[in-house]
Every structure is written in C-alpha cells, then in structure tokens.
Amino acid sequence: MTIIVTGGAGFIGSNFIFHMLEKHPDYRIVCIDKLTYAGNLSTLACVLDKNSKDYKPDWAERFRFVKLDICDREGVFKLFEEEKPDIVINFAAESHVDRSIEDPGVFLQTNIIGTSVLMDACRKYGVERYHQVSTDEVYGDLPLDRPDLFFTEDTPIHTSSPYSSSKAGADLLVMAYNRTYGLPVTISRCSNNYGPYHFPEKLIPLMIANCLNDKPLPVYGEGLNVRDWLYVEDHCRAIDLIVHKGRVGEVYNVGGHNEMRNIDIVKLICKELGKPESLITHVTDRKGHDMRYAIDPTKIHNELGWLPETKFADGIKKTIGWYLDNRSWWEEIISGEYQKYYDKMYGSRGTL
Ligand code: NAD
Ligand code: TDX
C-alpha cells in the first residue's frame, strides 16, 4: 500500500505520517510538501535525518519526501506516474485565518486549485481513495447563547474568512468530482487541533512560546470566542479510520465535545507554566471573528466507532511538555522570517 500524504511537513500532516508508519508496518508513505513558511523539514527528522536522536530506520525505509507544490500539475502527474498511489490524503493548505485576511490569493491557489490538480491526477492514475482534510470552519459559526446547537454534516456551508471560503470551495469541488467522475472521495471536517509541531502562529503554541519568553499574550477582543479542541493524535486516528472504513462520497465531522473560551485556555497555560496573568493583553479583534465552533461527532462515532481518547487536561499538559522539551524546534522558527510576520500582525495592533 502506497499513500501520498500532502502537507506532511506541517502540523497535522506530520503527526499523521508518524501515526501511519507506526500503526501500519506494511505501508509506504510518500510526502509531498512545498515547504512554505509553515513546512519544516526538522519536523520530519525522525524519518529524514540519520543524525537525529529521534531517527527511526524502520520508518525511514518506508518513507519518501518530495518537495513539490500541489499546484504544479506537471510535477504532480509525474510523481503519480512513478508512485501509482493507492490512497491520497490532502493536508496541504494555507491554514491560518489571520494570514488569509491579509492576503487571500495564495489561499485560493493552494486550497482550491491545488486540490483540483491532485484530484485530476487521481482520475488519471486511479486511486482507491482520495481524502480531503477539511475543517469545521466551513460551517461558519454558532451563537454563544445557543449551547444546544452543534455542527452536523448537514449544517449548510456558511463561511466567514477567505481561509474558510477556500476550504469550502475545495470541499464542493471534491463532492463534484465524486458525482461527475465517480472519484472515490471522502471528506473530514475537524475542529481545532493542538499538540506537538503546531506552528507558533496559532493560539496555543503562540501563547506557550510567549509565556516562556515572558512576552505579552495577545488575546483578540474579550477572549470569549469558543473553540472545540481536539488532540492531534485523535484527529489522525479518525482519518485513518475514514480512509479505510468510511463510505465513499461521505463527509465525517470530527470533534471532541471539548469547548473552551480562548481566555480560559490562555489562563490555563499561564497557570501550567507558573506565569502571571498580567501578561495577558487584550488586543483589537480579528475581522469577522467566528464566535463559536462546536462539532457533533455522532456520525463518525456510530459508523466507525471513533471517539476522542485524550482529555484536554492531559493533552494540554503533554503539549506544554513537548514545547518545553523541544525548544530548539520552535525557537528556530520564531527567530527567522516569523519575527517580521509577528511585528506586522501584532506590532501595530491596538490594545483594548
Ligand atoms: P500547517 O499550516 O501546519 O501545514 C500545512 C503544510 O502544507 C505545510 O507543511 C506547508 O508547507 C504545506 N503546503 C502549503 N501549501 C502547499 C502547496 N501549495 N503544496 C504543497 N504543500 C503545501 O497546517 P495544519 O494545521 O497541519 O493543517 C493541515 C490541514 O488540516 C489543512 O488542510 C487545514 O485546513 C486542516 N485543518 C487544520 C486544523 C487545525 O486546527 N490546525 C483543524 C481542521 C482542519
Ligand atoms: O494571537 C492570537 N490571539 C487570539 O486570541 C491568535 C493567533 C488567536 N487568537 C484567537 C482566535 C481564535 O478565536 O484564538 C482562537 C484560535 O485561533 P487560531 O489558533 O488562529 O485558530 P482558528 O482561527 O480557530 O483556526 C484553526 O482551527 C480550524 C486552524 O488554524 C485552522 O486551520 C482550522 O481549520
């Protein structure tokens, strides 16, 4: 079995590759990644770098890395010709809402055009399954005063940001390729993930890094927005189940019934790291900021028996522990180009 995983040098894709190499000792994984600002080869040290203390030779011999843009039609077709993959799983995306608000163009290119290129290659070479890793953000948001409401697979698409719109556009295209060409597709729509290798521009790793550096903790608005947090390994298990046992042409929502307000997450991180809450700075809100995401995971539970295994209280401790043990990974990231991004995003942001 050969599986192409796109975006495998990023947060969830890398965790998924490790999950699959561990869980399926007879699978080969071919990772395609453009290595944008969010992709990092050091994340894949355990399968690429013989000098790394984490190197796993039995994984490395079943792993291939190819630096490639999923929008590069010629390059993608050439690789499919060579590898003839059985399954293709598309994690590659521009993934940060704030960046999409600043510059939507690249989101449309990678998230929509890239998806169509991959599916065209799947049509030409034939695959058992094309899986699209999507997001709960395609459903828009829920009001804070209706805790009884959740996103189901039937909730209408209703996007807020250029990021979520580009992901929704890709989802529509995936369903169209299934109906028009009979491509065997599935889609998963997951809530917010957290865990190792999470890029430090996102809420949880940003707050951990800033706490450790005694820097202000920039909470957008009052911090009352709610997200439904899922430990990344639970998401990886869900995708593994869907590509093997999920029904073709179906969407599966993935979420942990673990809703938390941003401000409470930030306070918890301060507490765990023994830092004062006075580091918290309320800054100008995100434009179009979604209030609440909440997934109803009944379908994946009933059909595939999936349930989240990691409780938030344990997952956040593990995650903080990982960032403490792997300082060089994130310190290298935040010392480079990232600093310019940070200054642009936060430097001139007003405080409340
Ligand atoms: P990430 O930003 O950490 O990683 C994205 C990876 O894709 C990077 O390695 C990057 O180099 C690569 N990439 C970007 N453009 C590319 C291109 N044109 N060609 C090839 N590679 C390219 O993202 P993530 O948080 O790991 O998210 C992975 C997927 O999961 C995305 O599709 C995202 O929409 C979805 N998702 C994320 C979350 C979350 O909480 N992080 C939740 C639900 C869904
Ligand atoms: O500095 C910050 N301050 C802050 O208050 C940052 C970076 C975020 N926030 C808030 C905004 C959100 O309400 O925290 C919340 C989480 O923000 P992000 O980490 O940027 O995630 P979110 O916008 O919820 O989107 C994430 O989940 C769905 C992923 O980035 C997406 O790729 C995924 O599809």
Tab-separated table of C-alpha atoms and ligand atoms in Angstrom:
chain	number	residue	atom	x	y	z
A	1	MET	CA	0.000	0.000	0.000
A	2	THR	CA	1.432	3.377	-1.032
A	3	ILE	CA	-0.140	6.501	0.424
A	4	ILE	CA	0.577	10.021	-0.772
A	5	VAL	CA	0.276	12.499	2.085
A	6	THR	CA	0.409	16.160	1.078
A	7	GLY	CA	1.425	18.874	3.565
A	8	GLY	CA	3.289	16.316	5.679
A	9	ALA	CA	5.935	18.810	6.830
A	10	GLY	CA	3.208	20.764	8.632
A	11	PHE	CA	1.478	20.219	11.950
A	12	ILE	CA	-1.274	17.635	11.395
A	13	GLY	CA	0.252	16.018	8.295
A	14	SER	CA	3.488	15.154	10.131
A	15	ASN	CA	1.617	13.727	13.123
A	16	PHE	CA	-0.470	11.678	10.676
A	17	ILE	CA	2.616	10.303	8.919
A	18	PHE	CA	4.080	9.146	12.255
A	19	HIS	CA	0.738	7.594	13.210
A	20	MET	CA	0.529	5.652	9.930
A	21	LEU	CA	4.152	4.448	9.928
A	22	GLU	CA	3.682	3.167	13.480
A	23	LYS	CA	0.228	1.661	13.004
A	24	HIS	CA	0.682	0.075	9.544
A	25	PRO	CA	4.146	-1.545	9.297
A	26	ASP	CA	3.490	-2.614	5.682
A	27	TYR	CA	2.581	0.862	4.324
A	28	ARG	CA	4.825	3.228	2.365
A	29	ILE	CA	4.258	6.941	2.775
A	30	VAL	CA	5.238	9.462	0.104
A	31	CYS	CA	5.058	13.008	1.455
A	32	ILE	CA	4.604	15.944	-0.926
A	33	ASP	CA	5.254	19.355	0.590
A	34	LYS	CA	6.123	22.738	-0.910
A	35	LEU	CA	7.880	23.749	2.329
A	36	THR	CA	6.142	27.093	2.680
A	37	TYR	CA	6.796	29.136	5.830
A	38	ALA	CA	4.639	26.524	7.666
A	39	GLY	CA	6.507	23.467	6.436
A	40	ASN	CA	9.602	22.376	8.257
A	41	LEU	CA	11.964	19.542	7.408
A	42	SER	CA	13.182	19.369	11.003
A	43	THR	CA	9.663	18.187	11.878
A	44	LEU	CA	10.386	15.071	9.806
A	45	ALA	CA	13.829	14.460	11.383
A	46	CYS	CA	12.804	11.028	12.664
A	47	VAL	CA	12.379	9.809	9.075
A	48	LEU	CA	14.902	12.011	7.243
A	49	ASP	CA	17.865	12.791	9.465
A	50	LYS	CA	20.152	9.872	10.341
A	51	ASN	CA	21.946	12.064	12.874
A	52	SER	CA	18.797	12.898	14.796
A	53	LYS	CA	18.340	11.270	18.200
A	54	ASP	CA	14.755	10.508	17.128
A	55	TYR	CA	15.723	8.752	13.853
A	56	LYS	CA	13.716	5.569	13.224
A	57	PRO	CA	15.330	3.454	10.477
A	58	ASP	CA	12.325	1.120	10.157
A	59	TRP	CA	10.093	4.139	9.446
A	60	ALA	CA	12.648	5.874	7.227
A	61	GLU	CA	12.898	2.954	4.813
A	62	ARG	CA	9.146	3.193	4.154
A	63	PHE	CA	9.158	6.977	3.730
A	64	ARG	CA	9.924	9.294	0.817
A	65	PHE	CA	9.895	13.094	0.865
A	66	VAL	CA	9.316	15.104	-2.322
A	67	LYS	CA	9.483	18.892	-2.312
A	68	LEU	CA	6.597	19.781	-4.593
A	69	ASP	CA	3.794	22.337	-4.926
A	70	ILE	CA	0.394	20.630	-5.249
A	71	CYS	CA	-0.485	23.299	-7.837
A	72	ASP	CA	2.389	22.095	-10.083
A	73	ARG	CA	0.331	19.921	-12.447
A	74	GLU	CA	3.290	18.517	-14.359
A	75	GLY	CA	5.242	17.672	-11.205
A	76	VAL	CA	2.237	16.081	-9.503
A	77	PHE	CA	1.357	13.950	-12.551
A	78	LYS	CA	4.982	12.802	-12.872
A	79	LEU	CA	5.039	11.711	-9.246
A	80	PHE	CA	1.735	9.835	-9.569
A	81	GLU	CA	3.102	8.084	-12.690
A	82	GLU	CA	6.131	6.977	-10.643
A	83	GLU	CA	4.389	6.042	-7.406
A	84	LYS	CA	0.924	4.865	-8.529
A	85	PRO	CA	-0.524	5.606	-5.057
A	86	ASP	CA	-3.408	3.577	-3.644
A	87	ILE	CA	-4.632	6.388	-1.398
A	88	VAL	CA	-4.097	10.164	-1.488
A	89	ILE	CA	-4.706	12.287	1.617
A	90	ASN	CA	-4.623	16.048	1.163
A	91	PHE	CA	-3.483	18.028	4.200
A	92	ALA	CA	-1.581	20.658	2.173
A	93	ALA	CA	-3.150	24.059	2.639
A	94	GLU	CA	-2.620	27.612	3.644
A	95	SER	CA	-4.126	27.203	7.097
A	96	HIS	CA	-4.002	30.460	9.077
A	97	VAL	CA	-7.141	32.620	9.185
A	98	ASP	CA	-5.236	35.831	10.046
A	99	ARG	CA	-2.931	35.447	7.033
A	100	SER	CA	-5.963	34.857	4.780
A	101	ILE	CA	-7.413	38.178	5.909
A	102	GLU	CA	-4.169	39.943	4.926
A	103	ASP	CA	-3.642	38.136	1.596
A	104	PRO	CA	-6.347	35.780	0.277
A	105	GLY	CA	-4.783	34.999	-3.139
A	106	VAL	CA	-2.446	32.182	-2.131
A	107	PHE	CA	-5.307	30.535	-0.181
A	108	LEU	CA	-7.400	30.264	-3.345
A	109	GLN	CA	-4.415	28.960	-5.282
A	110	THR	CA	-3.264	26.221	-2.901
A	111	ASN	CA	-6.536	25.279	-1.235
A	112	ILE	CA	-8.740	25.196	-4.354
A	113	ILE	CA	-6.514	24.887	-7.436
A	114	GLY	CA	-4.103	22.526	-5.644
A	115	THR	CA	-6.998	20.270	-4.648
A	116	SER	CA	-8.222	20.104	-8.256
A	117	VAL	CA	-4.731	19.226	-9.549
A	118	LEU	CA	-4.440	16.365	-7.059
A	119	MET	CA	-7.880	15.033	-7.968
A	120	ASP	CA	-7.109	15.263	-11.705
A	121	ALA	CA	-4.023	13.126	-11.082
A	122	CYS	CA	-6.173	10.678	-9.080
A	123	ARG	CA	-8.601	10.439	-12.003
A	124	LYS	CA	-5.826	9.795	-14.491
A	125	TYR	CA	-3.931	7.174	-12.496
A	126	GLY	CA	-6.821	5.701	-10.496
A	127	VAL	CA	-6.845	5.527	-6.680
A	128	GLU	CA	-8.817	3.574	-4.124
A	129	ARG	CA	-9.484	6.742	-2.176
A	130	TYR	CA	-8.914	10.490	-2.310
A	131	HIS	CA	-9.367	12.021	1.143
A	132	GLN	CA	-9.757	15.759	1.708
A	133	VAL	CA	-8.803	17.100	5.132
A	134	SER	CA	-11.267	19.920	5.677
A	135	THR	CA	-12.365	21.988	8.649
A	136	ASP	CA	-15.366	22.817	10.826
A	137	GLU	CA	-14.852	26.446	9.764
A	138	VAL	CA	-16.772	25.741	6.527
A	139	TYR	CA	-19.966	25.771	8.625
A	140	GLY	CA	-19.383	29.352	9.817
A	141	ASP	CA	-20.023	29.959	13.497
A	142	LEU	CA	-22.642	29.396	16.193
A	143	PRO	CA	-24.004	31.988	18.651
A	144	LEU	CA	-22.708	31.900	22.239
A	145	ASP	CA	-26.246	31.944	23.677
A	146	ARG	CA	-27.301	28.682	21.952
A	147	PRO	CA	-25.160	25.967	23.607
A	148	ASP	CA	-27.693	23.421	22.323
A	149	LEU	CA	-26.565	23.951	18.682
A	150	PHE	CA	-23.765	21.890	17.039
A	151	PHE	CA	-22.414	21.472	13.505
A	152	THR	CA	-23.647	18.278	11.855
A	153	GLU	CA	-22.686	17.083	8.372
A	154	ASP	CA	-25.999	18.602	7.167
A	155	THR	CA	-25.300	22.090	8.514
A	156	PRO	CA	-25.206	24.447	5.499
A	157	ILE	CA	-21.840	25.770	4.333
A	158	HIS	CA	-21.661	29.399	5.512
A	159	THR	CA	-18.123	30.722	5.607
A	160	SER	CA	-16.634	33.809	7.269
A	161	SER	CA	-12.990	34.212	6.211
A	162	PRO	CA	-11.076	33.857	2.938
A	163	TYR	CA	-9.460	30.774	4.543
A	164	SER	CA	-12.743	29.017	5.333
A	165	SER	CA	-14.193	30.051	1.964
A	166	SER	CA	-11.244	28.498	0.146
A	167	LYS	CA	-11.631	25.269	2.162
A	168	ALA	CA	-15.373	25.236	1.408
A	169	GLY	CA	-14.654	25.790	-2.298
A	170	ALA	CA	-12.331	22.776	-2.231
A	171	ASP	CA	-14.976	20.656	-0.456
A	172	LEU	CA	-17.565	21.498	-3.118
A	173	LEU	CA	-15.081	20.552	-5.836
A	174	VAL	CA	-14.327	17.239	-4.092
A	175	MET	CA	-18.034	16.330	-3.986
A	176	ALA	CA	-18.392	17.400	-7.633
A	177	TYR	CA	-15.514	15.091	-8.700
A	178	ASN	CA	-17.306	12.257	-6.919
A	179	ARG	CA	-20.628	12.918	-8.616
A	180	THR	CA	-19.295	13.843	-12.067
A	181	TYR	CA	-16.358	11.478	-12.475
A	182	GLY	CA	-17.103	8.860	-9.829
A	183	LEU	CA	-13.844	9.652	-7.967
A	184	PRO	CA	-13.907	7.692	-4.662
A	185	VAL	CA	-13.662	10.575	-2.207
A	186	THR	CA	-14.229	11.230	1.488
A	187	ILE	CA	-14.037	14.489	3.450
A	188	SER	CA	-13.335	15.031	7.154
A	189	ARG	CA	-14.230	18.307	8.870
A	190	CYS	CA	-12.366	18.626	12.115
A	191	SER	CA	-12.394	21.136	14.942
A	192	ASN	CA	-9.280	22.929	16.297
A	193	ASN	CA	-6.308	20.612	16.823
A	194	TYR	CA	-3.467	21.042	19.315
A	195	GLY	CA	-0.335	19.031	20.073
A	196	PRO	CA	3.330	18.644	19.019
A	197	TYR	CA	4.694	20.509	15.962
A	198	HIS	CA	1.857	23.068	15.967
A	199	PHE	CA	3.197	26.153	14.189
A	200	PRO	CA	3.691	29.004	16.701
A	201	GLU	CA	1.428	31.464	14.850
A	202	LYS	CA	-1.632	29.583	16.196
A	203	LEU	CA	-3.261	30.320	19.576
A	204	ILE	CA	-1.941	27.538	21.836
A	205	PRO	CA	1.716	27.359	20.695
A	206	LEU	CA	1.887	31.165	20.388
A	207	MET	CA	0.760	31.565	23.998
A	208	ILE	CA	3.168	28.852	25.224
A	209	ALA	CA	6.124	30.448	23.408
A	210	ASN	CA	5.251	33.972	24.556
A	211	CYS	CA	4.751	32.780	28.145
A	212	LEU	CA	8.149	31.077	28.118
A	213	ASN	CA	9.701	34.298	26.784
A	214	ASP	CA	7.770	36.481	29.267
A	215	LYS	CA	6.173	38.351	26.359
A	216	PRO	CA	2.620	39.813	26.263
A	217	LEU	CA	-0.131	37.307	25.480
A	218	PRO	CA	-2.297	38.912	22.752
A	219	VAL	CA	-5.914	37.818	23.250
A	220	TYR	CA	-8.233	39.039	20.474
A	221	GLY	CA	-11.101	41.096	21.899
A	222	GLU	CA	-12.511	39.859	25.194
A	223	GLY	CA	-11.330	36.300	24.509
A	224	LEU	CA	-14.872	34.937	24.806
A	225	ASN	CA	-14.769	33.086	21.470
A	226	VAL	CA	-15.192	29.345	21.845
A	227	ARG	CA	-13.268	26.610	20.027
A	228	ASP	CA	-13.739	22.811	20.279
A	229	TRP	CA	-10.193	21.485	20.922
A	230	LEU	CA	-9.032	18.023	19.841
A	231	TYR	CA	-5.647	16.422	20.496
A	232	VAL	CA	-3.958	15.904	17.115
A	233	GLU	CA	-3.466	12.134	17.555
A	234	ASP	CA	-7.259	11.726	17.897
A	235	HIS	CA	-7.710	13.516	14.560
A	236	CYS	CA	-5.080	11.244	12.945
A	237	ARG	CA	-6.916	8.118	14.169
A	238	ALA	CA	-10.162	9.482	12.733
A	239	ILE	CA	-8.633	9.995	9.270
A	240	ASP	CA	-7.035	6.534	9.368
A	241	LEU	CA	-10.496	5.053	10.074
A	242	ILE	CA	-12.261	7.127	7.419
A	243	VAL	CA	-9.874	6.220	4.583
A	244	HIS	CA	-10.127	2.526	5.431
A	245	LYS	CA	-13.730	2.134	6.556
A	246	GLY	CA	-15.587	5.349	5.706
A	247	ARG	CA	-18.198	5.336	2.959
A	248	VAL	CA	-17.240	6.869	-0.393
A	249	GLY	CA	-18.903	10.213	-1.099
A	250	GLU	CA	-19.445	10.957	2.607
A	251	VAL	CA	-18.454	13.798	4.909
A	252	TYR	CA	-17.441	12.982	8.509
A	253	ASN	CA	-17.301	15.619	11.254
A	254	VAL	CA	-14.521	15.094	13.801
A	255	GLY	CA	-14.566	16.816	17.181
A	256	GLY	CA	-14.143	16.162	20.852
A	257	HIS	CA	-17.010	17.957	22.655
A	258	ASN	CA	-14.335	19.989	24.318
A	259	GLU	CA	-15.423	23.591	24.031
A	260	MET	CA	-13.315	26.244	25.695
A	261	ARG	CA	-13.142	30.040	25.651
A	262	ASN	CA	-9.857	31.486	24.398
A	263	ILE	CA	-9.324	33.458	27.591
A	264	ASP	CA	-9.642	30.289	29.705
A	265	ILE	CA	-7.071	28.479	27.549
A	266	VAL	CA	-4.612	31.348	27.932
A	267	LYS	CA	-5.129	31.491	31.707
A	268	LEU	CA	-4.611	27.728	31.918
A	269	ILE	CA	-1.311	27.982	30.002
A	270	CYS	CA	-0.161	30.765	32.392
A	271	LYS	CA	-1.037	28.542	35.350
A	272	GLU	CA	0.738	25.466	33.969
A	273	LEU	CA	3.879	27.500	33.254
A	274	GLY	CA	3.759	29.456	36.515
A	275	LYS	CA	3.479	32.803	34.699
A	276	PRO	CA	1.354	35.791	35.841
A	277	GLU	CA	-1.973	36.500	34.133
A	278	SER	CA	-0.821	40.119	33.944
A	279	LEU	CA	0.982	39.064	30.725
A	280	ILE	CA	-2.471	38.849	29.072
A	281	THR	CA	-3.106	41.806	26.763
A	282	HIS	CA	-6.483	42.252	25.107
A	283	VAL	CA	-5.868	43.453	21.552
A	284	THR	CA	-8.023	44.530	18.591
A	285	ASP	CA	-10.283	41.711	17.492
A	286	ARG	CA	-9.829	39.603	14.339
A	287	LYS	CA	-12.005	40.885	11.454
A	288	GLY	CA	-15.125	38.711	11.008
A	289	HIS	CA	-14.098	36.669	14.068
A	290	ASP	CA	-16.170	33.473	14.392
A	291	MET	CA	-17.765	33.238	17.864
A	292	ARG	CA	-18.182	29.526	18.483
A	293	TYR	CA	-17.320	26.237	16.784
A	294	ALA	CA	-18.848	23.017	18.114
A	295	ILE	CA	-18.886	19.655	16.347
A	296	ASP	CA	-21.469	16.919	16.654
A	297	PRO	CA	-19.374	13.750	16.060
A	298	THR	CA	-22.345	11.315	16.212
A	299	LYS	CA	-21.897	10.065	12.627
A	300	ILE	CA	-18.243	9.036	12.921
A	301	HIS	CA	-18.949	7.527	16.332
A	302	ASN	CA	-21.949	5.472	15.164
A	303	GLU	CA	-20.497	4.394	11.798
A	304	LEU	CA	-16.817	3.931	12.592
A	305	GLY	CA	-16.696	3.662	16.378
A	306	TRP	CA	-14.425	6.702	16.714
A	307	LEU	CA	-14.186	8.576	19.996
A	308	PRO	CA	-11.557	11.041	21.220
A	309	GLU	CA	-9.145	9.389	23.666
A	310	THR	CA	-7.125	12.290	25.063
A	311	LYS	CA	-8.819	14.524	27.625
A	312	PHE	CA	-7.946	18.211	27.294
A	313	ALA	CA	-6.470	18.341	30.811
A	314	ASP	CA	-3.961	15.627	29.807
A	315	GLY	CA	-3.441	16.785	26.210
A	316	ILE	CA	-2.549	20.343	27.170
A	317	LYS	CA	-0.018	19.095	29.762
A	318	LYS	CA	1.553	16.777	27.144
A	319	THR	CA	1.628	19.634	24.630
A	320	ILE	CA	3.244	22.107	27.020
A	321	GLY	CA	5.741	19.379	27.977
A	322	TRP	CA	6.580	18.875	24.293
A	323	TYR	CA	7.246	22.604	23.767
A	324	LEU	CA	9.475	22.624	26.865
A	325	ASP	CA	11.417	19.568	25.646
A	326	ASN	CA	11.705	20.797	22.042
A	327	ARG	CA	12.644	24.433	22.468
A	328	SER	CA	15.072	24.384	19.552
A	329	TRP	CA	12.276	23.389	17.131
A	330	TRP	CA	10.124	26.449	17.828
A	331	GLU	CA	12.895	28.861	18.800
A	332	GLU	CA	14.436	28.417	15.364
A	333	ILE	CA	11.054	29.125	13.730
A	334	ILE	CA	10.269	32.259	15.713
A	335	SER	CA	13.757	33.688	15.244
A	336	GLY	CA	13.560	33.884	11.442
A	337	GLU	CA	11.038	35.336	8.952
A	338	TYR	CA	8.362	34.735	11.573
A	339	GLN	CA	9.566	37.772	13.504
A	340	LYS	CA	8.579	40.036	10.583
A	341	TYR	CA	5.141	38.392	10.462
A	342	TYR	CA	4.735	38.838	14.207
A	343	ASP	CA	5.687	42.517	14.119
A	344	LYS	CA	3.294	43.143	11.219
A	345	MET	CA	0.373	41.307	12.837
A	346	TYR	CA	0.815	42.371	16.430
A	347	GLY	CA	3.202	45.371	16.401
A	348	SER	CA	0.613	47.956	15.422
A	349	ARG	CA	-2.435	46.166	16.814
A	350	GLY	CA	-4.308	48.391	19.257
A	351	THR	CA	-4.981	47.255	22.818
A	352	LEU	CA	-8.401	47.323	24.458
B	1	NAD	P1	0.050	23.751	8.582
B	1	NAD	O1	-0.048	25.159	8.103
B	1	NAD	O2	0.767	23.456	9.860
B	1	NAD	O3	0.743	22.847	7.452
B	1	NAD	C1	0.440	22.980	6.096
B	1	NAD	C2	1.513	22.254	5.285
B	1	NAD	O4	1.149	22.320	3.894
B	1	NAD	C3	2.913	22.871	5.395
B	1	NAD	O5	3.879	21.874	5.572
B	1	NAD	C4	3.100	23.589	4.065
B	1	NAD	O6	4.463	23.651	3.654
B	1	NAD	C5	2.288	22.701	3.136
B	1	NAD	N1	1.828	23.409	1.931
B	1	NAD	C6	1.224	24.631	1.873
B	1	NAD	N2	0.981	24.948	0.590
B	1	NAD	C7	1.403	23.906	-0.175
B	1	NAD	C8	1.394	23.635	-1.569
B	1	NAD	N3	0.908	24.535	-2.446
B	1	NAD	N4	1.893	22.451	-1.998
B	1	NAD	C9	2.403	21.539	-1.120
B	1	NAD	N5	2.446	21.756	0.209
B	1	NAD	C10	1.943	22.920	0.675
B	1	NAD	O7	-1.444	23.227	8.622
B	1	NAD	P2	-2.149	22.186	9.618
B	1	NAD	O8	-2.620	22.913	10.805
B	1	NAD	O9	-1.281	20.997	9.759
B	1	NAD	O10	-3.442	21.812	8.755
B	1	NAD	C11	-3.414	20.712	7.851
B	1	NAD	C12	-4.770	20.580	7.201
B	1	NAD	O11	-5.771	20.383	8.192
B	1	NAD	C13	-5.193	21.823	6.431
B	1	NAD	O12	-5.852	21.407	5.248
B	1	NAD	C14	-6.177	22.540	7.362
B	1	NAD	O13	-7.123	23.267	6.630
B	1	NAD	C15	-6.803	21.346	8.060
B	1	NAD	N6	-7.306	21.589	9.433
B	1	NAD	C16	-6.494	22.122	10.391
B	1	NAD	C17	-6.967	22.268	11.690
B	1	NAD	C18	-6.097	22.818	12.793
B	1	NAD	O14	-6.587	23.025	13.904
B	1	NAD	N7	-4.812	23.058	12.574
B	1	NAD	C19	-8.278	21.886	12.003
B	1	NAD	C20	-9.090	21.356	10.981
B	1	NAD	C21	-8.581	21.203	9.710
B	2	TDX	O1	-2.793	35.624	18.897
B	2	TDX	C1	-3.934	35.110	18.876
B	2	TDX	N1	-4.876	35.548	19.758
B	2	TDX	C2	-6.143	35.061	19.796
B	2	TDX	O2	-6.964	35.494	20.618
B	2	TDX	C3	-4.300	34.064	17.948
B	2	TDX	C4	-3.296	33.547	16.959
B	2	TDX	C5	-5.584	33.588	18.005
B	2	TDX	N2	-6.491	34.072	18.877
B	2	TDX	C6	-7.864	33.521	18.881
B	2	TDX	C7	-8.562	33.495	17.544
B	2	TDX	C8	-9.443	32.272	17.639
B	2	TDX	O3	-10.660	32.602	18.259
B	2	TDX	O4	-7.750	32.152	19.270
B	2	TDX	C9	-8.666	31.334	18.539
B	2	TDX	C10	-7.891	30.265	17.802
B	2	TDX	O5	-7.167	30.925	16.787
B	2	TDX	P1	-6.230	30.111	15.757
B	2	TDX	O6	-5.247	29.315	16.528
B	2	TDX	O7	-5.733	31.094	14.743
B	2	TDX	O8	-7.251	29.066	15.137
B	2	TDX	P2	-8.651	29.248	14.359
B	2	TDX	O9	-8.782	30.600	13.748
B	2	TDX	O10	-9.734	28.800	15.296
B	2	TDX	O11	-8.461	28.163	13.166
B	2	TDX	C11	-7.881	26.877	13.451
B	2	TDX	O12	-8.873	25.881	13.543
B	2	TDX	C12	-9.507	25.487	12.356
B	2	TDX	C13	-6.845	26.478	12.398
B	2	TDX	O13	-5.854	27.481	12.314
B	2	TDX	C14	-7.492	26.228	11.065
B	2	TDX	O14	-6.521	25.789	10.121
B	2	TDX	C15	-8.531	25.165	11.250
B	2	TDX	O15	-9.228	24.948	10.048
